[in-house]
Amino acid sequence: MDDDTQADATLTRRLADGDRTALADAFDRFAPTLTRYAWAQADTPGDARALVQDTFRTLWHEAPTIGLVTGALLPWLLVVCRDHARTQARRTTERDGPPSSSPEAHPLHWVRGEIAALAPTDRQIVDLCLVDGHSYAEAARLLGLRAQPVTKRSSRARQEKAVMHDEH
């Protein structure tokens, strides 16, 4: 058993025993990754935050019965988050009807706003890497930049937009 798997097993046991600090430890460890995943599943930033909160609530309530197939807790959390996202989407459809075809109705319309707020070079990097599928090195070459600044700009943009663990 590797160190991460052992840490997950210990954390899961602590949660199952009702150790509230274990929930805080799980949040500190997994919230950044889970939040990025929730952003891909959600219609709005508020929905993404709700998915993360619901996932950790489920972790707390189901900890005594969790069976980690791979020994790792993160895959379990991602599946729970996905299930909450599906439930959230179903409730939204039931409440509001089927989605409209307007650009604002697209599930990730708010991401476009976040991208539009980036500096022009950062927007070009997003277009080249995320939309067109170029590597950072290819994007750097196309923009006349070195690869390292492109990688740093991408990392900085992600960090500025991600909800980090210190917001709890």
JSON list of C-alpha atoms in Angstrom, two decimals:
[
{"chain": "A", "resi": 1, "resn": "MET", "atom": "CA", "xyz": [0.00, 0.00, 0.00]},
{"chain": "A", "resi": 2, "resn": "ASP", "atom": "CA", "xyz": [1.55, 3.36, -1.01]},
{"chain": "A", "resi": 3, "resn": "ASP", "atom": "CA", "xyz": [1.62, 6.42, 1.25]},
{"chain": "A", "resi": 4, "resn": "ASP", "atom": "CA", "xyz": [-1.39, 8.14, -0.38]},
{"chain": "A", "resi": 5, "resn": "THR", "atom": "CA", "xyz": [-3.52, 5.00, -0.19]},
{"chain": "A", "resi": 6, "resn": "GLN", "atom": "CA", "xyz": [-2.53, 4.51, 3.44]},
{"chain": "A", "resi": 7, "resn": "ALA", "atom": "CA", "xyz": [-3.35, 8.17, 4.19]},
{"chain": "A", "resi": 8, "resn": "ASP", "atom": "CA", "xyz": [-6.75, 7.77, 2.49]},
{"chain": "A", "resi": 9, "resn": "ALA", "atom": "CA", "xyz": [-7.50, 4.63, 4.52]},
{"chain": "A", "resi": 10, "resn": "THR", "atom": "CA", "xyz": [-6.57, 6.39, 7.75]},
{"chain": "A", "resi": 11, "resn": "LEU", "atom": "CA", "xyz": [-8.60, 9.47, 6.82]},
{"chain": "A", "resi": 12, "resn": "THR", "atom": "CA", "xyz": [-11.63, 7.34, 5.93]},
{"chain": "A", "resi": 13, "resn": "ARG", "atom": "CA", "xyz": [-11.41, 5.51, 9.28]},
{"chain": "A", "resi": 14, "resn": "ARG", "atom": "CA", "xyz": [-11.22, 8.81, 11.14]},
{"chain": "A", "resi": 15, "resn": "LEU", "atom": "CA", "xyz": [-14.27, 10.07, 9.23]},
{"chain": "A", "resi": 16, "resn": "ALA", "atom": "CA", "xyz": [-16.15, 6.86, 9.99]},
{"chain": "A", "resi": 17, "resn": "ASP", "atom": "CA", "xyz": [-15.35, 7.39, 13.68]},
{"chain": "A", "resi": 18, "resn": "GLY", "atom": "CA", "xyz": [-16.94, 10.85, 13.53]},
{"chain": "A", "resi": 19, "resn": "ASP", "atom": "CA", "xyz": [-13.68, 12.81, 13.78]},
{"chain": "A", "resi": 20, "resn": "ARG", "atom": "CA", "xyz": [-14.63, 16.33, 12.64]},
{"chain": "A", "resi": 21, "resn": "THR", "atom": "CA", "xyz": [-11.00, 17.32, 12.11]},
{"chain": "A", "resi": 22, "resn": "ALA", "atom": "CA", "xyz": [-10.81, 14.50, 9.58]},
{"chain": "A", "resi": 23, "resn": "LEU", "atom": "CA", "xyz": [-13.47, 16.28, 7.52]},
{"chain": "A", "resi": 24, "resn": "ALA", "atom": "CA", "xyz": [-11.39, 19.47, 7.61]},
{"chain": "A", "resi": 25, "resn": "ASP", "atom": "CA", "xyz": [-8.31, 17.45, 6.63]},
{"chain": "A", "resi": 26, "resn": "ALA", "atom": "CA", "xyz": [-10.22, 15.86, 3.72]},
{"chain": "A", "resi": 27, "resn": "PHE", "atom": "CA", "xyz": [-11.39, 19.28, 2.62]},
{"chain": "A", "resi": 28, "resn": "ASP", "atom": "CA", "xyz": [-7.88, 20.73, 2.72]},
{"chain": "A", "resi": 29, "resn": "ARG", "atom": "CA", "xyz": [-6.53, 17.81, 0.76]},
{"chain": "A", "resi": 30, "resn": "PHE", "atom": "CA", "xyz": [-9.23, 17.32, -1.88]},
{"chain": "A", "resi": 31, "resn": "ALA", "atom": "CA", "xyz": [-11.18, 20.58, -2.23]},
{"chain": "A", "resi": 32, "resn": "PRO", "atom": "CA", "xyz": [-8.94, 22.19, -4.89]},
{"chain": "A", "resi": 33, "resn": "THR", "atom": "CA", "xyz": [-9.12, 19.15, -7.20]},
{"chain": "A", "resi": 34, "resn": "LEU", "atom": "CA", "xyz": [-12.79, 18.56, -6.49]},
{"chain": "A", "resi": 35, "resn": "THR", "atom": "CA", "xyz": [-13.58, 22.23, -7.13]},
{"chain": "A", "resi": 36, "resn": "ARG", "atom": "CA", "xyz": [-11.90, 22.16, -10.55]},
{"chain": "A", "resi": 37, "resn": "TYR", "atom": "CA", "xyz": [-13.89, 19.04, -11.38]},
{"chain": "A", "resi": 38, "resn": "ALA", "atom": "CA", "xyz": [-17.14, 20.62, -10.14]},
{"chain": "A", "resi": 39, "resn": "TRP", "atom": "CA", "xyz": [-16.53, 23.68, -12.32]},
{"chain": "A", "resi": 40, "resn": "ALA", "atom": "CA", "xyz": [-16.59, 21.38, -15.36]},
{"chain": "A", "resi": 41, "resn": "GLN", "atom": "CA", "xyz": [-19.91, 19.90, -14.21]},
{"chain": "A", "resi": 42, "resn": "ALA", "atom": "CA", "xyz": [-21.75, 23.04, -13.09]},
{"chain": "A", "resi": 43, "resn": "ASP", "atom": "CA", "xyz": [-23.73, 25.77, -14.81]},
{"chain": "A", "resi": 44, "resn": "THR", "atom": "CA", "xyz": [-22.52, 28.57, -12.52]},
{"chain": "A", "resi": 45, "resn": "PRO", "atom": "CA", "xyz": [-19.74, 29.14, -10.00]},
{"chain": "A", "resi": 46, "resn": "GLY", "atom": "CA", "xyz": [-22.37, 28.97, -7.24]},
{"chain": "A", "resi": 47, "resn": "ASP", "atom": "CA", "xyz": [-23.50, 25.58, -8.53]},
{"chain": "A", "resi": 48, "resn": "ALA", "atom": "CA", "xyz": [-19.87, 24.39, -8.49]},
{"chain": "A", "resi": 49, "resn": "ARG", "atom": "CA", "xyz": [-19.49, 25.48, -4.86]},
{"chain": "A", "resi": 50, "resn": "ALA", "atom": "CA", "xyz": [-22.74, 23.70, -4.00]},
{"chain": "A", "resi": 51, "resn": "LEU", "atom": "CA", "xyz": [-21.49, 20.50, -5.65]},
{"chain": "A", "resi": 52, "resn": "VAL", "atom": "CA", "xyz": [-18.30, 20.58, -3.57]},
{"chain": "A", "resi": 53, "resn": "GLN", "atom": "CA", "xyz": [-20.26, 21.24, -0.39]},
{"chain": "A", "resi": 54, "resn": "ASP", "atom": "CA", "xyz": [-22.75, 18.46, -1.18]},
{"chain": "A", "resi": 55, "resn": "THR", "atom": "CA", "xyz": [-19.90, 16.05, -1.94]},
{"chain": "A", "resi": 56, "resn": "PHE", "atom": "CA", "xyz": [-18.21, 16.67, 1.41]},
{"chain": "A", "resi": 57, "resn": "ARG", "atom": "CA", "xyz": [-21.56, 16.42, 3.19]},
{"chain": "A", "resi": 58, "resn": "THR", "atom": "CA", "xyz": [-22.07, 13.02, 1.55]},
{"chain": "A", "resi": 59, "resn": "LEU", "atom": "CA", "xyz": [-18.54, 11.99, 2.56]},
{"chain": "A", "resi": 60, "resn": "TRP", "atom": "CA", "xyz": [-19.30, 12.88, 6.17]},
{"chain": "A", "resi": 61, "resn": "HIS", "atom": "CA", "xyz": [-22.61, 11.00, 6.24]},
{"chain": "A", "resi": 62, "resn": "GLU", "atom": "CA", "xyz": [-21.49, 7.91, 4.31]},
{"chain": "A", "resi": 63, "resn": "ALA", "atom": "CA", "xyz": [-17.97, 7.53, 5.76]},
{"chain": "A", "resi": 64, "resn": "PRO", "atom": "CA", "xyz": [-18.91, 4.51, 7.91]},
{"chain": "A", "resi": 65, "resn": "THR", "atom": "CA", "xyz": [-20.03, 2.58, 4.82]},
{"chain": "A", "resi": 66, "resn": "ILE", "atom": "CA", "xyz": [-17.43, 3.66, 2.26]},
{"chain": "A", "resi": 67, "resn": "GLY", "atom": "CA", "xyz": [-15.60, 0.83, 0.56]},
{"chain": "A", "resi": 68, "resn": "LEU", "atom": "CA", "xyz": [-12.66, 2.18, -1.42]},
{"chain": "A", "resi": 69, "resn": "VAL", "atom": "CA", "xyz": [-12.23, -0.20, -4.35]},
{"chain": "A", "resi": 70, "resn": "THR", "atom": "CA", "xyz": [-8.83, 1.19, -5.35]},
{"chain": "A", "resi": 71, "resn": "GLY", "atom": "CA", "xyz": [-7.89, 2.27, -1.85]},
{"chain": "A", "resi": 72, "resn": "ALA", "atom": "CA", "xyz": [-7.96, 5.91, -2.99]},
{"chain": "A", "resi": 73, "resn": "LEU", "atom": "CA", "xyz": [-10.57, 8.39, -1.75]},
{"chain": "A", "resi": 74, "resn": "LEU", "atom": "CA", "xyz": [-10.41, 10.90, -4.64]},
{"chain": "A", "resi": 75, "resn": "PRO", "atom": "CA", "xyz": [-12.10, 8.64, -7.23]},
{"chain": "A", "resi": 76, "resn": "TRP", "atom": "CA", "xyz": [-14.96, 8.06, -4.79]},
{"chain": "A", "resi": 77, "resn": "LEU", "atom": "CA", "xyz": [-15.31, 11.82, -4.26]},
{"chain": "A", "resi": 78, "resn": "LEU", "atom": "CA", "xyz": [-15.32, 12.50, -8.01]},
{"chain": "A", "resi": 79, "resn": "VAL", "atom": "CA", "xyz": [-18.07, 9.93, -8.62]},
{"chain": "A", "resi": 80, "resn": "VAL", "atom": "CA", "xyz": [-20.16, 11.42, -5.79]},
{"chain": "A", "resi": 81, "resn": "CYS", "atom": "CA", "xyz": [-19.63, 14.92, -7.22]},
{"chain": "A", "resi": 82, "resn": "ARG", "atom": "CA", "xyz": [-20.68, 13.72, -10.69]},
{"chain": "A", "resi": 83, "resn": "ASP", "atom": "CA", "xyz": [-23.82, 12.13, -9.23]},
{"chain": "A", "resi": 84, "resn": "HIS", "atom": "CA", "xyz": [-24.69, 15.36, -7.41]},
{"chain": "A", "resi": 85, "resn": "ALA", "atom": "CA", "xyz": [-24.14, 17.29, -10.67]},
{"chain": "A", "resi": 86, "resn": "ARG", "atom": "CA", "xyz": [-26.55, 14.99, -12.49]},
{"chain": "A", "resi": 87, "resn": "THR", "atom": "CA", "xyz": [-29.14, 15.45, -9.76]},
{"chain": "A", "resi": 88, "resn": "GLN", "atom": "CA", "xyz": [-28.59, 19.22, -9.86]},
{"chain": "A", "resi": 89, "resn": "ALA", "atom": "CA", "xyz": [-29.02, 19.27, -13.65]},
{"chain": "A", "resi": 90, "resn": "ARG", "atom": "CA", "xyz": [-32.18, 17.15, -13.45]},
{"chain": "A", "resi": 91, "resn": "ARG", "atom": "CA", "xyz": [-33.71, 19.49, -10.85]},
{"chain": "A", "resi": 92, "resn": "THR", "atom": "CA", "xyz": [-32.83, 22.52, -12.95]},
{"chain": "A", "resi": 93, "resn": "THR", "atom": "CA", "xyz": [-34.48, 20.97, -16.02]},
{"chain": "A", "resi": 94, "resn": "GLU", "atom": "CA", "xyz": [-37.57, 20.04, -14.01]},
{"chain": "A", "resi": 95, "resn": "ARG", "atom": "CA", "xyz": [-37.79, 23.57, -12.62]},
{"chain": "A", "resi": 96, "resn": "ASP", "atom": "CA", "xyz": [-36.86, 25.60, -15.71]},
{"chain": "A", "resi": 97, "resn": "GLY", "atom": "CA", "xyz": [-37.67, 23.27, -18.58]},
{"chain": "A", "resi": 98, "resn": "PRO", "atom": "CA", "xyz": [-35.22, 22.14, -21.26]},
{"chain": "A", "resi": 99, "resn": "PRO", "atom": "CA", "xyz": [-32.24, 24.39, -21.94]},
{"chain": "A", "resi": 100, "resn": "SER", "atom": "CA", "xyz": [-32.60, 27.14, -24.52]},
{"chain": "A", "resi": 101, "resn": "SER", "atom": "CA", "xyz": [-30.32, 27.42, -27.53]},
{"chain": "A", "resi": 102, "resn": "SER", "atom": "CA", "xyz": [-29.08, 30.92, -26.61]},
{"chain": "A", "resi": 103, "resn": "PRO", "atom": "CA", "xyz": [-25.35, 31.28, -25.80]},
{"chain": "A", "resi": 104, "resn": "GLU", "atom": "CA", "xyz": [-26.21, 32.23, -22.20]},
{"chain": "A", "resi": 105, "resn": "ALA", "atom": "CA", "xyz": [-28.02, 28.90, -21.80]},
{"chain": "A", "resi": 106, "resn": "HIS", "atom": "CA", "xyz": [-24.90, 26.87, -22.57]},
{"chain": "A", "resi": 107, "resn": "PRO", "atom": "CA", "xyz": [-23.85, 25.01, -19.40]},
{"chain": "A", "resi": 108, "resn": "LEU", "atom": "CA", "xyz": [-20.44, 26.69, -19.35]},
{"chain": "A", "resi": 109, "resn": "HIS", "atom": "CA", "xyz": [-21.43, 30.20, -20.49]},
{"chain": "A", "resi": 110, "resn": "TRP", "atom": "CA", "xyz": [-19.87, 31.68, -17.36]},
{"chain": "A", "resi": 111, "resn": "VAL", "atom": "CA", "xyz": [-16.50, 30.18, -18.32]},
{"chain": "A", "resi": 112, "resn": "ARG", "atom": "CA", "xyz": [-16.56, 32.30, -21.46]},
{"chain": "A", "resi": 113, "resn": "GLY", "atom": "CA", "xyz": [-16.92, 35.38, -19.28]},
{"chain": "A", "resi": 114, "resn": "GLU", "atom": "CA", "xyz": [-13.95, 34.31, -17.16]},
{"chain": "A", "resi": 115, "resn": "ILE", "atom": "CA", "xyz": [-11.85, 33.77, -20.30]},
{"chain": "A", "resi": 116, "resn": "ALA", "atom": "CA", "xyz": [-12.93, 37.14, -21.72]},
{"chain": "A", "resi": 117, "resn": "ALA", "atom": "CA", "xyz": [-11.64, 38.81, -18.53]},
{"chain": "A", "resi": 118, "resn": "LEU", "atom": "CA", "xyz": [-8.11, 37.46, -19.08]},
{"chain": "A", "resi": 119, "resn": "ALA", "atom": "CA", "xyz": [-5.30, 39.55, -20.53]},
{"chain": "A", "resi": 120, "resn": "PRO", "atom": "CA", "xyz": [-5.13, 39.35, -24.36]},
{"chain": "A", "resi": 121, "resn": "THR", "atom": "CA", "xyz": [-2.07, 37.07, -24.41]},
{"chain": "A", "resi": 122, "resn": "ASP", "atom": "CA", "xyz": [-3.66, 34.77, -21.83]},
{"chain": "A", "resi": 123, "resn": "ARG", "atom": "CA", "xyz": [-6.83, 34.58, -23.95]},
{"chain": "A", "resi": 124, "resn": "GLN", "atom": "CA", "xyz": [-4.72, 33.62, -26.97]},
{"chain": "A", "resi": 125, "resn": "ILE", "atom": "CA", "xyz": [-3.03, 30.89, -24.92]},
{"chain": "A", "resi": 126, "resn": "VAL", "atom": "CA", "xyz": [-6.44, 29.55, -23.84]},
{"chain": "A", "resi": 127, "resn": "ASP", "atom": "CA", "xyz": [-7.64, 29.55, -27.45]},
{"chain": "A", "resi": 128, "resn": "LEU", "atom": "CA", "xyz": [-4.54, 27.81, -28.74]},
{"chain": "A", "resi": 129, "resn": "CYS", "atom": "CA", "xyz": [-4.22, 25.23, -25.95]},
{"chain": "A", "resi": 130, "resn": "LEU", "atom": "CA", "xyz": [-7.76, 24.53, -24.78]},
{"chain": "A", "resi": 131, "resn": "VAL", "atom": "CA", "xyz": [-9.78, 25.23, -27.91]},
{"chain": "A", "resi": 132, "resn": "ASP", "atom": "CA", "xyz": [-7.37, 24.32, -30.72]},
{"chain": "A", "resi": 133, "resn": "GLY", "atom": "CA", "xyz": [-5.55, 21.58, -28.81]},
{"chain": "A", "resi": 134, "resn": "HIS", "atom": "CA", "xyz": [-1.99, 22.90, -29.17]},
{"chain": "A", "resi": 135, "resn": "SER", "atom": "CA", "xyz": [0.64, 22.07, -26.55]},
{"chain": "A", "resi": 136, "resn": "TYR", "atom": "CA", "xyz": [2.15, 24.87, -24.49]},
{"chain": "A", "resi": 137, "resn": "ALA", "atom": "CA", "xyz": [5.33, 24.61, -26.56]},
{"chain": "A", "resi": 138, "resn": "GLU", "atom": "CA", "xyz": [3.36, 24.95, -29.82]},
{"chain": "A", "resi": 139, "resn": "ALA", "atom": "CA", "xyz": [1.37, 27.88, -28.43]},
{"chain": "A", "resi": 140, "resn": "ALA", "atom": "CA", "xyz": [4.58, 29.57, -27.36]},
{"chain": "A", "resi": 141, "resn": "ARG", "atom": "CA", "xyz": [6.06, 29.13, -30.82]},
{"chain": "A", "resi": 142, "resn": "LEU", "atom": "CA", "xyz": [2.90, 30.49, -32.50]},
{"chain": "A", "resi": 143, "resn": "LEU", "atom": "CA", "xyz": [2.85, 33.51, -30.18]},
{"chain": "A", "resi": 144, "resn": "GLY", "atom": "CA", "xyz": [6.59, 34.14, -30.42]},
{"chain": "A", "resi": 145, "resn": "LEU", "atom": "CA", "xyz": [7.13, 33.40, -26.73]},
{"chain": "A", "resi": 146, "resn": "ARG", "atom": "CA", "xyz": [9.29, 30.96, -24.81]},
{"chain": "A", "resi": 147, "resn": "ALA", "atom": "CA", "xyz": [7.49, 27.86, -23.51]},
{"chain": "A", "resi": 148, "resn": "GLN", "atom": "CA", "xyz": [8.14, 28.58, -19.81]},
{"chain": "A", "resi": 149, "resn": "PRO", "atom": "CA", "xyz": [6.24, 31.92, -19.76]},
{"chain": "A", "resi": 150, "resn": "VAL", "atom": "CA", "xyz": [3.28, 30.26, -21.50]},
{"chain": "A", "resi": 151, "resn": "THR", "atom": "CA", "xyz": [3.20, 27.52, -18.88]},
{"chain": "A", "resi": 152, "resn": "LYS", "atom": "CA", "xyz": [3.47, 30.08, -16.05]},
{"chain": "A", "resi": 153, "resn": "ARG", "atom": "CA", "xyz": [0.71, 32.27, -17.54]},
{"chain": "A", "resi": 154, "resn": "SER", "atom": "CA", "xyz": [-1.61, 29.26, -17.85]},
{"chain": "A", "resi": 155, "resn": "SER", "atom": "CA", "xyz": [-0.89, 28.16, -14.30]},
{"chain": "A", "resi": 156, "resn": "ARG", "atom": "CA", "xyz": [-1.42, 31.68, -12.93]},
{"chain": "A", "resi": 157, "resn": "ALA", "atom": "CA", "xyz": [-4.73, 32.07, -14.79]},
{"chain": "A", "resi": 158, "resn": "ARG", "atom": "CA", "xyz": [-5.99, 28.75, -13.41]},
{"chain": "A", "resi": 159, "resn": "GLN", "atom": "CA", "xyz": [-4.97, 29.69, -9.86]},
{"chain": "A", "resi": 160, "resn": "GLU", "atom": "CA", "xyz": [-6.64, 33.09, -10.09]},
{"chain": "A", "resi": 161, "resn": "LYS", "atom": "CA", "xyz": [-9.92, 31.53, -11.24]},
{"chain": "A", "resi": 162, "resn": "ALA", "atom": "CA", "xyz": [-9.97, 28.43, -9.03]},
{"chain": "A", "resi": 163, "resn": "VAL", "atom": "CA", "xyz": [-11.65, 28.48, -5.65]},
{"chain": "A", "resi": 164, "resn": "MET", "atom": "CA", "xyz": [-8.82, 27.54, -3.35]},
{"chain": "A", "resi": 165, "resn": "HIS", "atom": "CA", "xyz": [-8.99, 25.61, -0.10]},
{"chain": "A", "resi": 166, "resn": "ASP", "atom": "CA", "xyz": [-8.45, 28.66, 2.08]},
{"chain": "A", "resi": 167, "resn": "GLU", "atom": "CA", "xyz": [-11.96, 29.95, 1.34]},
{"chain": "A", "resi": 168, "resn": "HIS", "atom": "CA", "xyz": [-13.54, 27.54, 3.80]}
]
